[in-house]
PDB file of C-alpha atoms in Angstrom:
ATOM      1  CA  UNK A   1     -49.896 -19.296   4.909  1.00 50.00           C
ATOM      2  CA  UNK A   2     -47.689 -16.420   6.025  1.00 51.00           C
ATOM      3  CA  UNK A   3     -49.484 -14.076   8.414  1.00 50.00           C
ATOM      4  CA  UNK A   4     -48.625 -10.399   8.237  1.00 46.00           C
ATOM      5  CA  UNK A   5     -48.923  -8.234  11.326  1.00 59.00           C
ATOM      6  CA  UNK A   6     -50.940  -5.733   9.284  1.00 64.00           C
ATOM      7  CA  UNK A   7     -53.281  -8.010   7.296  1.00 68.00           C
ATOM      8  CA  UNK A   8     -53.367 -11.537   6.090  1.00 87.00           C
ATOM      9  CA  UNK A   9     -51.502 -11.921   2.822  1.00 86.00           C
ATOM     10  CA  UNK A  10     -54.627 -12.958   0.903  1.00 86.00           C
ATOM     11  CA  UNK A  11     -56.594  -9.944   2.173  1.00 88.00           C
ATOM     12  CA  UNK A  12     -53.753  -7.632   1.244  1.00 90.00           C
ATOM     13  CA  UNK A  13     -53.539  -9.087  -2.269  1.00 92.00           C
ATOM     14  CA  UNK A  14     -57.319  -8.714  -2.741  1.00 91.00           C
ATOM     15  CA  UNK A  15     -57.039  -5.077  -1.674  1.00 93.00           C
ATOM     16  CA  UNK A  16     -54.185  -4.443  -4.107  1.00 94.00           C
ATOM     17  CA  UNK A  17     -56.056  -6.222  -6.913  1.00 94.00           C
ATOM     18  CA  UNK A  18     -59.169  -4.124  -6.302  1.00 94.00           C
ATOM     19  CA  UNK A  19     -57.062  -0.960  -6.257  1.00 96.00           C
ATOM     20  CA  UNK A  20     -55.408  -1.884  -9.566  1.00 96.00           C
ATOM     21  CA  UNK A  21     -58.844  -2.409 -11.127  1.00 95.00           C
ATOM     22  CA  UNK A  22     -60.017   0.979  -9.850  1.00 96.00           C
ATOM     23  CA  UNK A  23     -56.833   2.692 -11.002  1.00 97.00           C
ATOM     24  CA  UNK A  24     -57.094   1.230 -14.501  1.00 96.00           C
ATOM     25  CA  UNK A  25     -60.680   2.550 -14.764  1.00 96.00           C
ATOM     26  CA  UNK A  26     -59.560   6.006 -13.686  1.00 97.00           C
ATOM     27  CA  UNK A  27     -56.639   6.029 -16.127  1.00 97.00           C
ATOM     28  CA  UNK A  28     -58.984   4.910 -18.921  1.00 96.00           C
ATOM     29  CA  UNK A  29     -61.284   7.813 -18.115  1.00 96.00           C
ATOM     30  CA  UNK A  30     -58.285  10.159 -18.199  1.00 96.00           C
ATOM     31  CA  UNK A  31     -57.319   8.801 -21.642  1.00 97.00           C
ATOM     32  CA  UNK A  32     -60.780   9.521 -23.009  1.00 96.00           C
ATOM     33  CA  UNK A  33     -60.826  13.025 -21.543  1.00 96.00           C
ATOM     34  CA  UNK A  34     -57.282  14.146 -22.381  1.00 96.00           C
ATOM     35  CA  UNK A  35     -57.120  16.841 -25.038  1.00 95.00           C
ATOM     36  CA  UNK A  36     -53.320  16.959 -25.260  1.00 95.00           C
ATOM     37  CA  UNK A  37     -51.708  14.110 -27.269  1.00 95.00           C
ATOM     38  CA  UNK A  38     -48.756  13.859 -24.875  1.00 97.00           C
ATOM     39  CA  UNK A  39     -50.985  13.622 -21.805  1.00 96.00           C
ATOM     40  CA  UNK A  40     -53.254  11.155 -23.603  1.00 96.00           C
ATOM     41  CA  UNK A  41     -50.276   8.926 -24.460  1.00 97.00           C
ATOM     42  CA  UNK A  42     -48.996   9.132 -20.881  1.00 97.00           C
ATOM     43  CA  UNK A  43     -52.350   7.912 -19.540  1.00 97.00           C
ATOM     44  CA  UNK A  44     -52.491   5.190 -22.204  1.00 97.00           C
ATOM     45  CA  UNK A  45     -49.081   3.964 -21.040  1.00 97.00           C
ATOM     46  CA  UNK A  46     -50.146   4.124 -17.387  1.00 97.00           C
ATOM     47  CA  UNK A  47     -53.333   2.205 -18.239  1.00 97.00           C
ATOM     48  CA  UNK A  48     -51.387  -0.532 -20.035  1.00 97.00           C
ATOM     49  CA  UNK A  49     -48.830  -0.803 -17.224  1.00 97.00           C
ATOM     50  CA  UNK A  50     -51.588  -1.002 -14.609  1.00 97.00           C
ATOM     51  CA  UNK A  51     -53.482  -3.657 -16.580  1.00 96.00           C
ATOM     52  CA  UNK A  52     -50.277  -5.697 -16.867  1.00 97.00           C
ATOM     53  CA  UNK A  53     -49.735  -5.474 -13.088  1.00 97.00           C
ATOM     54  CA  UNK A  54     -53.361  -6.430 -12.450  1.00 95.00           C
ATOM     55  CA  UNK A  55     -53.043  -9.406 -14.798  1.00 94.00           C
ATOM     56  CA  UNK A  56     -49.815 -10.589 -13.184  1.00 95.00           C
ATOM     57  CA  UNK A  57     -51.314 -10.317  -9.696  1.00 95.00           C
ATOM     58  CA  UNK A  58     -54.488 -12.107 -10.756  1.00 93.00           C
ATOM     59  CA  UNK A  59     -52.515 -15.015 -12.231  1.00 92.00           C
ATOM     60  CA  UNK A  60     -50.364 -15.231  -9.088  1.00 92.00           C
ATOM     61  CA  UNK A  61     -53.440 -15.310  -6.878  1.00 91.00           C
ATOM     62  CA  UNK A  62     -55.067 -17.885  -9.154  1.00 89.00           C
ATOM     63  CA  UNK A  63     -51.989 -20.126  -8.965  1.00 90.00           C
ATOM     64  CA  UNK A  64     -52.047 -19.858  -5.163  1.00 88.00           C
ATOM     65  CA  UNK A  65     -55.783 -20.700  -5.143  1.00 87.00           C
ATOM     66  CA  UNK A  66     -56.559 -17.320  -3.621  1.00 86.00           C
ATOM     67  CA  UNK A  67     -58.888 -16.195  -6.386  1.00 76.00           C
ATOM     68  CA  UNK A  68     -61.694 -18.205  -7.856  1.00 72.00           C
ATOM     69  CA  UNK A  69     -62.341 -17.201 -11.431  1.00 67.00           C
ATOM     70  CA  UNK A  70     -65.816 -16.620 -12.704  1.00 69.00           C
ATOM     71  CA  UNK A  71     -67.633 -19.421 -14.434  1.00 72.00           C
ATOM     72  CA  UNK A  72     -66.210 -20.396 -17.819  1.00 75.00           C
ATOM     73  CA  UNK A  73     -67.661 -18.708 -20.875  1.00 76.00           C
ATOM     74  CA  UNK A  74     -68.033 -20.413 -24.234  1.00 83.00           C
ATOM     75  CA  UNK A  75     -65.467 -19.260 -26.767  1.00 84.00           C
ATOM     76  CA  UNK A  76     -68.235 -18.582 -29.274  1.00 87.00           C
ATOM     77  CA  UNK A  77     -69.839 -16.124 -26.819  1.00 86.00           C
ATOM     78  CA  UNK A  78     -66.537 -14.299 -26.435  1.00 87.00           C
ATOM     79  CA  UNK A  79     -66.029 -14.292 -30.212  1.00 88.00           C
ATOM     80  CA  UNK A  80     -69.560 -12.950 -30.735  1.00 90.00           C
ATOM     81  CA  UNK A  81     -69.010 -10.129 -28.228  1.00 90.00           C
ATOM     82  CA  UNK A  82     -65.607  -9.340 -29.744  1.00 90.00           C
ATOM     83  CA  UNK A  83     -67.134  -9.155 -33.222  1.00 93.00           C
ATOM     84  CA  UNK A  84     -69.888  -6.837 -31.981  1.00 93.00           C
ATOM     85  CA  UNK A  85     -67.322  -4.606 -30.273  1.00 91.00           C
ATOM     86  CA  UNK A  86     -65.160  -4.515 -33.418  1.00 93.00           C
ATOM     87  CA  UNK A  87     -68.183  -3.525 -35.518  1.00 93.00           C
ATOM     88  CA  UNK A  88     -69.060  -0.792 -33.042  1.00 91.00           C
ATOM     89  CA  UNK A  89     -65.455   0.437 -33.089  1.00 91.00           C
ATOM     90  CA  UNK A  90     -65.440   0.534 -36.910  1.00 93.00           C
ATOM     91  CA  UNK A  91     -68.712   2.485 -36.981  1.00 90.00           C
ATOM     92  CA  UNK A  92     -67.374   4.881 -34.370  1.00 91.00           C
ATOM     93  CA  UNK A  93     -64.119   5.389 -36.299  1.00 91.00           C
ATOM     94  CA  UNK A  94     -66.064   6.045 -39.504  1.00 91.00           C
ATOM     95  CA  UNK A  95     -68.286   8.533 -37.707  1.00 88.00           C
ATOM     96  CA  UNK A  96     -65.326  10.343 -36.132  1.00 89.00           C
ATOM     97  CA  UNK A  97     -63.433  10.426 -39.454  1.00 90.00           C
ATOM     98  CA  UNK A  98     -66.524  11.720 -41.231  1.00 88.00           C
ATOM     99  CA  UNK A  99     -67.019  14.466 -38.641  1.00 85.00           C
ATOM    100  CA  UNK A 100     -63.319  15.342 -38.593  1.00 85.00           C
ATOM    101  CA  UNK A 101     -63.265  15.506 -42.390  1.00 82.00           C
ATOM    102  CA  UNK A 102     -66.289  17.791 -42.344  1.00 76.00           C
ATOM    103  CA  UNK A 103     -64.721  19.955 -39.633  1.00 70.00           C
ATOM    104  CA  UNK A 104     -61.379  20.107 -41.450  1.00 70.00           C
ATOM    105  CA  UNK A 105     -63.100  21.156 -44.665  1.00 66.00           C
ATOM    106  CA  UNK A 106     -65.020  23.901 -42.850  1.00 68.00           C
ATOM    107  CA  UNK A 107     -62.041  25.247 -40.913  1.00 64.00           C
ATOM    108  CA  UNK A 108     -59.083  24.214 -43.038  1.00 60.00           C
ATOM    109  CA  UNK A 109     -57.300  22.701 -40.046  1.00 50.00           C
ATOM    110  CA  UNK A 110     -56.068  19.225 -39.210  1.00 49.00           C
ATOM    111  CA  UNK A 111     -56.613  17.556 -35.866  1.00 47.00           C
ATOM    112  CA  UNK A 112     -54.498  14.954 -34.153  1.00 47.00           C
ATOM    113  CA  UNK A 113     -57.500  12.817 -33.177  1.00 46.00           C
ATOM    114  CA  UNK A 114     -57.539  10.955 -36.485  1.00 46.00           C
ATOM    115  CA  UNK A 115     -54.221   9.283 -35.686  1.00 46.00           C
ATOM    116  CA  UNK A 116     -55.766   7.463 -32.722  1.00 44.00           C
ATOM    117  CA  UNK A 117     -58.611   6.018 -34.757  1.00 41.00           C
ATOM    118  CA  UNK A 118     -56.159   4.415 -37.164  1.00 44.00           C
ATOM    119  CA  UNK A 119     -53.899   2.812 -34.543  1.00 46.00           C
ATOM    120  CA  UNK A 120     -53.503  -0.953 -34.648  1.00 41.00           C
ATOM    121  CA  UNK A 121     -54.745  -3.101 -31.740  1.00 43.00           C
ATOM    122  CA  UNK A 122     -52.291  -3.749 -28.952  1.00 44.00           C
ATOM    123  CA  UNK A 123     -50.909  -7.254 -28.492  1.00 39.00           C
ATOM    124  CA  UNK A 124     -50.251  -8.959 -25.185  1.00 37.00           C
ATOM    125  CA  UNK A 125     -48.641 -12.378 -24.911  1.00 42.00           C
ATOM    126  CA  UNK A 126     -49.580 -13.326 -28.462  1.00 42.00           C
ATOM    127  CA  UNK A 127     -53.253 -12.316 -28.091  1.00 41.00           C
ATOM    128  CA  UNK A 128     -54.717  -9.350 -29.883  1.00 38.00           C
ATOM    129  CA  UNK A 129     -56.892  -6.961 -27.887  1.00 37.00           C
ATOM    130  CA  UNK A 130     -58.848  -4.030 -29.155  1.00 34.00           C
TER     131      UNK A 130
END
């Protein structure tokens, strides 16, 4: 393995991977707290770009046997969790739409938030993610 004068390559990659995970969490928080649609979209793009980098680095480290993945999970467990998350998302969207509709009726104004609730899931390498 190539030895860097600063750190070993594997240690450096672990540090970068951890930083990408932290950064994606911070960007996700910024998305949820942004009140301006342009700023929100910017942080959504940054989040997606960071997650793509993290994924690419993880797969590289996995191929080089530098990262041992967690224990395998049964597909049915993943499907069950996904279904629960989708149901929660639908309930949340209905709640938000109901509250926005009530607010719009009271104030006669439209809000941009409703457009986010109706967005389609993003797709990455043929897999659909919510």
